[in-house]
PDB file of C-alpha atoms in Angstrom:
ATOM      1  CA  UNK A 562       0.000   0.000   0.000  1.00 48.00           C
ATOM      2  CA  UNK A 563       2.812   2.415   0.924  1.00 53.00           C
ATOM      3  CA  UNK A 564       4.640   1.607  -2.323  1.00 54.00           C
ATOM      4  CA  UNK A 565       1.498   2.406  -4.341  1.00 61.00           C
ATOM      5  CA  UNK A 566       1.071   5.758  -2.554  1.00 59.00           C
ATOM      6  CA  UNK A 567       4.731   6.600  -3.140  1.00 66.00           C
ATOM      7  CA  UNK A 568       4.442   5.664  -6.811  1.00 81.00           C
ATOM      8  CA  UNK A 569       1.343   7.854  -7.162  1.00 82.00           C
ATOM      9  CA  UNK A 570       3.119  10.825  -5.579  1.00 84.00           C
ATOM     10  CA  UNK A 571       6.145  10.365  -7.813  1.00 85.00           C
ATOM     11  CA  UNK A 572       3.901  10.179 -10.856  1.00 86.00           C
ATOM     12  CA  UNK A 573       2.127  13.421  -9.861  1.00 85.00           C
ATOM     13  CA  UNK A 574       5.497  15.155  -9.489  1.00 84.00           C
ATOM     14  CA  UNK A 575       6.546  13.978 -12.956  1.00 87.00           C
ATOM     15  CA  UNK A 576       3.275  15.148 -14.516  1.00 84.00           C
ATOM     16  CA  UNK A 577       3.058  18.470 -12.644  1.00 81.00           C
ATOM     17  CA  UNK A 578       4.914  20.544 -15.296  1.00 81.00           C
ATOM     18  CA  UNK A 579       2.430  19.325 -17.919  1.00 81.00           C
ATOM     19  CA  UNK A 580      -0.610  20.339 -15.856  1.00 80.00           C
ATOM     20  CA  UNK A 581       0.087  24.069 -16.036  1.00 85.00           C
ATOM     21  CA  UNK A 582      -1.151  25.924 -19.140  1.00 89.00           C
ATOM     22  CA  UNK A 583       1.468  27.712 -21.225  1.00 89.00           C
ATOM     23  CA  UNK A 584      -0.018  30.858 -22.798  1.00 91.00           C
ATOM     24  CA  UNK A 585       2.319  30.963 -25.784  1.00 93.00           C
ATOM     25  CA  UNK A 586       1.965  27.253 -26.461  1.00 93.00           C
ATOM     26  CA  UNK A 587      -1.822  27.609 -26.302  1.00 94.00           C
ATOM     27  CA  UNK A 588      -1.798  30.548 -28.726  1.00 95.00           C
ATOM     28  CA  UNK A 589       0.542  28.628 -31.026  1.00 96.00           C
ATOM     29  CA  UNK A 590      -1.803  25.623 -31.042  1.00 95.00           C
ATOM     30  CA  UNK A 591      -4.724  27.867 -32.021  1.00 96.00           C
ATOM     31  CA  UNK A 592      -2.670  29.424 -34.818  1.00 96.00           C
ATOM     32  CA  UNK A 593      -1.479  26.010 -36.038  1.00 95.00           C
ATOM     33  CA  UNK A 594      -5.104  24.897 -36.287  1.00 95.00           C
ATOM     34  CA  UNK A 595      -6.921  28.023 -37.483  1.00 95.00           C
ATOM     35  CA  UNK A 596      -4.400  29.322 -40.036  1.00 96.00           C
ATOM     36  CA  UNK A 597      -4.140  26.086 -42.085  1.00 96.00           C
ATOM     37  CA  UNK A 598      -7.925  25.675 -41.936  1.00 95.00           C
ATOM     38  CA  UNK A 599      -8.403  29.217 -43.266  1.00 94.00           C
ATOM     39  CA  UNK A 600      -5.856  28.567 -46.031  1.00 95.00           C
ATOM     40  CA  UNK A 601      -7.599  25.339 -47.043  1.00 94.00           C
ATOM     41  CA  UNK A 602     -10.996  27.075 -47.082  1.00 91.00           C
ATOM     42  CA  UNK A 603      -9.641  29.854 -49.306  1.00 91.00           C
ATOM     43  CA  UNK A 604      -8.059  27.303 -51.658  1.00 93.00           C
ATOM     44  CA  UNK A 605     -11.332  25.354 -51.741  1.00 90.00           C
ATOM     45  CA  UNK A 606     -13.286  28.528 -52.450  1.00 89.00           C
ATOM     46  CA  UNK A 607     -10.981  29.425 -55.347  1.00 90.00           C
ATOM     47  CA  UNK A 608     -11.193  25.885 -56.728  1.00 90.00           C
ATOM     48  CA  UNK A 609     -14.990  25.790 -56.560  1.00 87.00           C
ATOM     49  CA  UNK A 610     -15.225  29.290 -58.068  1.00 86.00           C
ATOM     50  CA  UNK A 611     -13.118  28.067 -61.003  1.00 88.00           C
ATOM     51  CA  UNK A 612     -15.455  25.101 -61.513  1.00 86.00           C
ATOM     52  CA  UNK A 613     -13.264  22.479 -59.857  1.00 88.00           C
ATOM     53  CA  UNK A 614     -15.876  21.437 -57.279  1.00 85.00           C
ATOM     54  CA  UNK A 615     -14.263  17.999 -56.963  1.00 88.00           C
ATOM     55  CA  UNK A 616     -11.064  19.662 -55.716  1.00 90.00           C
ATOM     56  CA  UNK A 617     -13.110  21.530 -53.118  1.00 85.00           C
ATOM     57  CA  UNK A 618     -14.465  18.204 -51.889  1.00 87.00           C
ATOM     58  CA  UNK A 619     -10.976  16.673 -51.755  1.00 91.00           C
ATOM     59  CA  UNK A 620      -9.663  19.608 -49.749  1.00 93.00           C
ATOM     60  CA  UNK A 621     -12.475  19.002 -47.271  1.00 90.00           C
ATOM     61  CA  UNK A 622     -10.551  15.955 -46.032  1.00 92.00           C
ATOM     62  CA  UNK A 623      -7.556  17.832 -44.564  1.00 94.00           C
ATOM     63  CA  UNK A 624      -9.918  20.634 -43.501  1.00 94.00           C
ATOM     64  CA  UNK A 625     -11.827  18.099 -41.407  1.00 92.00           C
ATOM     65  CA  UNK A 626      -8.612  17.224 -39.589  1.00 94.00           C
ATOM     66  CA  UNK A 627      -8.070  20.836 -38.571  1.00 96.00           C
ATOM     67  CA  UNK A 628     -11.707  21.154 -37.464  1.00 95.00           C
ATOM     68  CA  UNK A 629     -11.061  18.166 -35.199  1.00 95.00           C
ATOM     69  CA  UNK A 630      -8.043  20.041 -33.802  1.00 96.00           C
ATOM     70  CA  UNK A 631     -10.306  23.012 -33.048  1.00 96.00           C
ATOM     71  CA  UNK A 632     -12.682  20.655 -31.259  1.00 96.00           C
ATOM     72  CA  UNK A 633      -9.770  19.312 -29.203  1.00 96.00           C
ATOM     73  CA  UNK A 634      -8.950  22.875 -28.164  1.00 96.00           C
ATOM     74  CA  UNK A 635     -12.621  23.435 -27.334  1.00 96.00           C
ATOM     75  CA  UNK A 636     -12.536  20.251 -25.245  1.00 96.00           C
ATOM     76  CA  UNK A 637      -9.533  21.440 -23.239  1.00 95.00           C
ATOM     77  CA  UNK A 638     -11.169  24.845 -22.762  1.00 96.00           C
ATOM     78  CA  UNK A 639     -14.217  22.986 -21.420  1.00 94.00           C
ATOM     79  CA  UNK A 640     -11.970  21.439 -18.779  1.00 93.00           C
ATOM     80  CA  UNK A 641     -10.540  24.919 -18.068  1.00 91.00           C
ATOM     81  CA  UNK A 642      -7.124  23.501 -18.947  1.00 91.00           C
ATOM     82  CA  UNK A 643      -6.120  25.409 -22.083  1.00 94.00           C
ATOM     83  CA  UNK A 644      -5.544  28.797 -20.424  1.00 95.00           C
ATOM     84  CA  UNK A 645      -5.090  29.791 -16.799  1.00 92.00           C
ATOM     85  CA  UNK A 646      -8.000  32.243 -17.055  1.00 94.00           C
ATOM     86  CA  UNK A 647     -11.465  30.611 -16.837  1.00 94.00           C
ATOM     87  CA  UNK A 648     -12.866  33.584 -18.791  1.00 96.00           C
ATOM     88  CA  UNK A 649     -10.360  33.085 -21.611  1.00 96.00           C
ATOM     89  CA  UNK A 650     -11.044  29.344 -21.658  1.00 96.00           C
ATOM     90  CA  UNK A 651     -14.781  29.898 -21.942  1.00 96.00           C
ATOM     91  CA  UNK A 652     -14.714  32.544 -24.666  1.00 96.00           C
ATOM     92  CA  UNK A 653     -12.138  30.640 -26.700  1.00 96.00           C
ATOM     93  CA  UNK A 654     -14.383  27.579 -26.403  1.00 96.00           C
ATOM     94  CA  UNK A 655     -17.432  29.584 -27.493  1.00 96.00           C
ATOM     95  CA  UNK A 656     -15.647  30.880 -30.590  1.00 95.00           C
ATOM     96  CA  UNK A 657     -14.440  27.375 -31.433  1.00 95.00           C
ATOM     97  CA  UNK A 658     -18.021  26.175 -31.008  1.00 95.00           C
ATOM     98  CA  UNK A 659     -19.085  28.209 -34.040  1.00 94.00           C
ATOM     99  CA  UNK A 660     -16.585  26.317 -36.221  1.00 92.00           C
ATOM    100  CA  UNK A 661     -17.417  22.917 -34.703  1.00 94.00           C
ATOM    101  CA  UNK A 662     -21.214  23.531 -34.708  1.00 94.00           C
ATOM    102  CA  UNK A 663     -21.172  22.834 -30.966  1.00 94.00           C
ATOM    103  CA  UNK A 664     -22.700  25.248 -28.405  1.00 96.00           C
ATOM    104  CA  UNK A 665     -19.832  25.412 -25.929  1.00 96.00           C
ATOM    105  CA  UNK A 666     -21.642  25.937 -22.625  1.00 95.00           C
ATOM    106  CA  UNK A 667     -24.164  23.189 -23.407  1.00 94.00           C
ATOM    107  CA  UNK A 668     -21.393  20.814 -24.408  1.00 94.00           C
ATOM    108  CA  UNK A 669     -19.305  21.675 -21.344  1.00 94.00           C
ATOM    109  CA  UNK A 670     -22.212  20.850 -19.030  1.00 92.00           C
ATOM    110  CA  UNK A 671     -23.035  17.610 -20.881  1.00 90.00           C
ATOM    111  CA  UNK A 672     -19.373  16.588 -20.902  1.00 90.00           C
ATOM    112  CA  UNK A 673     -19.111  17.151 -17.150  1.00 88.00           C
ATOM    113  CA  UNK A 674     -22.158  14.922 -16.657  1.00 87.00           C
ATOM    114  CA  UNK A 675     -20.546  12.350 -18.946  1.00 86.00           C
ATOM    115  CA  UNK A 676     -17.369  12.294 -16.828  1.00 85.00           C
ATOM    116  CA  UNK A 677     -19.407  11.997 -13.640  1.00 84.00           C
ATOM    117  CA  UNK A 678     -21.631   9.161 -14.884  1.00 84.00           C
ATOM    118  CA  UNK A 679     -19.564   7.226 -17.438  1.00 80.00           C
ATOM    119  CA  UNK A 680     -19.844   3.507 -16.738  1.00 78.00           C
ATOM    120  CA  UNK A 681     -22.678   4.009 -14.213  1.00 79.00           C
ATOM    121  CA  UNK A 682     -25.633   2.033 -15.590  1.00 80.00           C
ATOM    122  CA  UNK A 683     -28.011   3.809 -13.206  1.00 80.00           C
ATOM    123  CA  UNK A 684     -27.096   7.265 -14.584  1.00 80.00           C
ATOM    124  CA  UNK A 685     -26.995   6.795 -18.334  1.00 78.00           C
ATOM    125  CA  UNK A 686     -28.141   9.255 -20.953  1.00 73.00           C
ATOM    126  CA  UNK A 687     -26.491  12.642 -21.385  1.00 77.00           C
ATOM    127  CA  UNK A 688     -23.200  12.893 -23.241  1.00 73.00           C
ATOM    128  CA  UNK A 689     -22.890   9.225 -24.140  1.00 77.00           C
ATOM    129  CA  UNK A 690     -23.940   6.704 -26.771  1.00 83.00           C
ATOM    130  CA  UNK A 691     -26.942   4.684 -25.639  1.00 85.00           C
ATOM    131  CA  UNK A 692     -25.769   1.363 -24.218  1.00 86.00           C
ATOM    132  CA  UNK A 693     -27.946  -1.511 -23.012  1.00 89.00           C
ATOM    133  CA  UNK A 694     -27.041  -4.518 -20.922  1.00 89.00           C
ATOM    134  CA  UNK A 695     -27.581  -7.961 -22.404  1.00 92.00           C
ATOM    135  CA  UNK A 696     -30.648  -8.449 -20.198  1.00 92.00           C
ATOM    136  CA  UNK A 697     -32.110  -5.100 -21.259  1.00 92.00           C
ATOM    137  CA  UNK A 698     -31.515  -5.908 -24.904  1.00 94.00           C
ATOM    138  CA  UNK A 699     -33.155  -9.340 -24.628  1.00 93.00           C
ATOM    139  CA  UNK A 700     -36.188  -7.783 -22.941  1.00 94.00           C
ATOM    140  CA  UNK A 701     -36.855  -5.541 -25.953  1.00 93.00           C
ATOM    141  CA  UNK A 702     -39.421  -6.459 -28.619  1.00 94.00           C
ATOM    142  CA  UNK A 703     -37.930  -7.484 -31.995  1.00 93.00           C
ATOM    143  CA  UNK A 704     -38.509  -4.113 -33.667  1.00 95.00           C
ATOM    144  CA  UNK A 705     -36.714  -2.196 -30.910  1.00 95.00           C
ATOM    145  CA  UNK A 706     -33.869  -4.724 -30.970  1.00 95.00           C
ATOM    146  CA  UNK A 707     -33.472  -4.024 -34.664  1.00 95.00           C
ATOM    147  CA  UNK A 708     -33.548  -0.279 -33.988  1.00 93.00           C
ATOM    148  CA  UNK A 709     -30.865  -0.600 -31.292  1.00 93.00           C
ATOM    149  CA  UNK A 710     -28.595  -2.689 -33.532  1.00 94.00           C
ATOM    150  CA  UNK A 711     -29.118  -0.220 -36.392  1.00 93.00           C
ATOM    151  CA  UNK A 712     -28.338   2.708 -34.090  1.00 91.00           C
ATOM    152  CA  UNK A 713     -25.045   1.112 -33.020  1.00 92.00           C
ATOM    153  CA  UNK A 714     -24.018   0.074 -36.531  1.00 93.00           C
ATOM    154  CA  UNK A 715     -20.702   1.791 -37.441  1.00 92.00           C
ATOM    155  CA  UNK A 716     -22.204   3.261 -40.620  1.00 92.00           C
ATOM    156  CA  UNK A 717     -24.919   4.959 -38.571  1.00 91.00           C
ATOM    157  CA  UNK A 718     -22.639   6.001 -35.697  1.00 90.00           C
ATOM    158  CA  UNK A 719     -19.881   7.454 -37.869  1.00 90.00           C
ATOM    159  CA  UNK A 720     -21.759   8.712 -40.944  1.00 89.00           C
ATOM    160  CA  UNK A 721     -25.440   9.385 -40.220  1.00 90.00           C
ATOM    161  CA  UNK A 722     -24.992  10.094 -36.501  1.00 89.00           C
ATOM    162  CA  UNK A 723     -22.602  13.060 -36.821  1.00 88.00           C
ATOM    163  CA  UNK A 724     -24.900  14.837 -39.287  1.00 89.00           C
ATOM    164  CA  UNK A 725     -27.841  14.357 -36.916  1.00 90.00           C
ATOM    165  CA  UNK A 726     -25.878  15.511 -33.857  1.00 89.00           C
ATOM    166  CA  UNK A 727     -24.091  18.524 -35.328  1.00 90.00           C
ATOM    167  CA  UNK A 728     -26.699  19.830 -37.759  1.00 90.00           C
ATOM    168  CA  UNK A 729     -29.904  19.053 -35.826  1.00 91.00           C
ATOM    169  CA  UNK A 730     -29.555  17.926 -32.206  1.00 90.00           C
ATOM    170  CA  UNK A 731     -27.084  20.605 -31.126  1.00 92.00           C
ATOM    171  CA  UNK A 732     -29.231  23.420 -32.430  1.00 93.00           C
ATOM    172  CA  UNK A 733     -31.279  23.025 -29.239  1.00 91.00           C
ATOM    173  CA  UNK A 734     -30.047  22.387 -25.669  1.00 91.00           C
ATOM    174  CA  UNK A 735     -31.297  18.783 -25.725  1.00 85.00           C
ATOM    175  CA  UNK A 736     -31.195  17.290 -22.219  1.00 83.00           C
ATOM    176  CA  UNK A 737     -30.624  20.693 -20.601  1.00 89.00           C
ATOM    177  CA  UNK A 738     -33.842  22.499 -21.508  1.00 87.00           C
ATOM    178  CA  UNK A 739     -34.978  22.763 -17.884  1.00 88.00           C
ATOM    179  CA  UNK A 740     -31.643  23.999 -16.492  1.00 87.00           C
ATOM    180  CA  UNK A 741     -32.417  27.702 -16.879  1.00 89.00           C
ATOM    181  CA  UNK A 742     -31.430  30.317 -19.430  1.00 92.00           C
ATOM    182  CA  UNK A 743     -27.738  29.503 -19.820  1.00 92.00           C
ATOM    183  CA  UNK A 744     -28.114  26.411 -22.065  1.00 93.00           C
ATOM    184  CA  UNK A 745     -30.607  28.305 -24.215  1.00 95.00           C
ATOM    185  CA  UNK A 746     -28.285  31.315 -24.461  1.00 95.00           C
ATOM    186  CA  UNK A 747     -25.420  29.016 -25.471  1.00 95.00           C
ATOM    187  CA  UNK A 748     -27.411  27.164 -28.145  1.00 95.00           C
ATOM    188  CA  UNK A 749     -29.183  30.205 -29.556  1.00 96.00           C
ATOM    189  CA  UNK A 750     -26.030  32.357 -29.451  1.00 96.00           C
ATOM    190  CA  UNK A 751     -24.131  29.700 -31.428  1.00 96.00           C
ATOM    191  CA  UNK A 752     -27.044  29.426 -33.869  1.00 96.00           C
ATOM    192  CA  UNK A 753     -27.053  33.180 -34.468  1.00 97.00           C
ATOM    193  CA  UNK A 754     -23.287  33.180 -35.094  1.00 95.00           C
ATOM    194  CA  UNK A 755     -23.710  30.241 -37.484  1.00 93.00           C
ATOM    195  CA  UNK A 756     -26.526  32.044 -39.306  1.00 94.00           C
ATOM    196  CA  UNK A 757     -24.267  35.086 -39.749  1.00 94.00           C
ATOM    197  CA  UNK A 758     -21.427  32.883 -41.022  1.00 90.00           C
ATOM    198  CA  UNK A 759     -23.721  31.116 -43.495  1.00 90.00           C
ATOM    199  CA  UNK A 760     -25.107  34.449 -44.725  1.00 91.00           C
ATOM    200  CA  UNK A 761     -21.565  35.713 -45.218  1.00 89.00           C
ATOM    201  CA  UNK A 762     -20.563  32.629 -47.199  1.00 84.00           C
ATOM    202  CA  UNK A 763     -23.657  32.884 -49.401  1.00 87.00           C
ATOM    203  CA  UNK A 764     -22.890  36.553 -50.059  1.00 88.00           C
ATOM    204  CA  UNK A 765     -19.215  35.933 -50.821  1.00 82.00           C
ATOM    205  CA  UNK A 766     -19.322  32.655 -52.724  1.00 78.00           C
ATOM    206  CA  UNK A 767     -22.910  31.575 -53.254  1.00 82.00           C
ATOM    207  CA  UNK A 768     -24.427  28.206 -52.469  1.00 83.00           C
ATOM    208  CA  UNK A 769     -21.473  26.386 -54.060  1.00 79.00           C
ATOM    209  CA  UNK A 770     -19.110  27.669 -51.389  1.00 79.00           C
ATOM    210  CA  UNK A 771     -21.543  26.686 -48.677  1.00 81.00           C
ATOM    211  CA  UNK A 772     -22.125  23.201 -50.089  1.00 80.00           C
ATOM    212  CA  UNK A 773     -18.660  22.212 -51.314  1.00 78.00           C
ATOM    213  CA  UNK A 774     -16.409  24.099 -48.891  1.00 79.00           C
ATOM    214  CA  UNK A 775     -18.176  24.447 -45.555  1.00 79.00           C
ATOM    215  CA  UNK A 776     -20.766  21.677 -45.285  1.00 77.00           C
TER     216      UNK A 776
END
């Protein structure tokens, strides 16, 4: 027991330097994510404007990688770990949420619930993929069994599911509607920013830019 405690303390001492945010490293990570994404979007826009829509679609692949990086930054801001300032974490996360189609304050609350309840079968629901026990699955009627298996099929989870979550579900504070005004402000504020971004893209590049570059 003493050896385990000593090992844990030694491990904490080793990890301590990595638990403190570094302002310049954080700013560099934002730049290394946002700048390439902006460059790819501009290149895609020029390609689509010239009639090479297929090139715009191909460039969407590396662009998706940088959007994932923005979501990773948003995730760390949600844990208040990206900057020392909680205010700076939150507003950076909110800005990132416009690019990732994710209302930051709603997601932060759901993610906290997920961390608190992950693996607890009595507290399932928010922030996690629906998971049934074998007994629960066997108790379902055949149609609901089929629906559950379809829901957990990789094609649904990784192709259909993301479109449903990011384009539809996250436009409302699903699961948090009764928690006061903050979830609504987060969801509606993100929606308004998205509406402004979409209007700007339509004005600058038309529906082709929206369809082949952004969506």
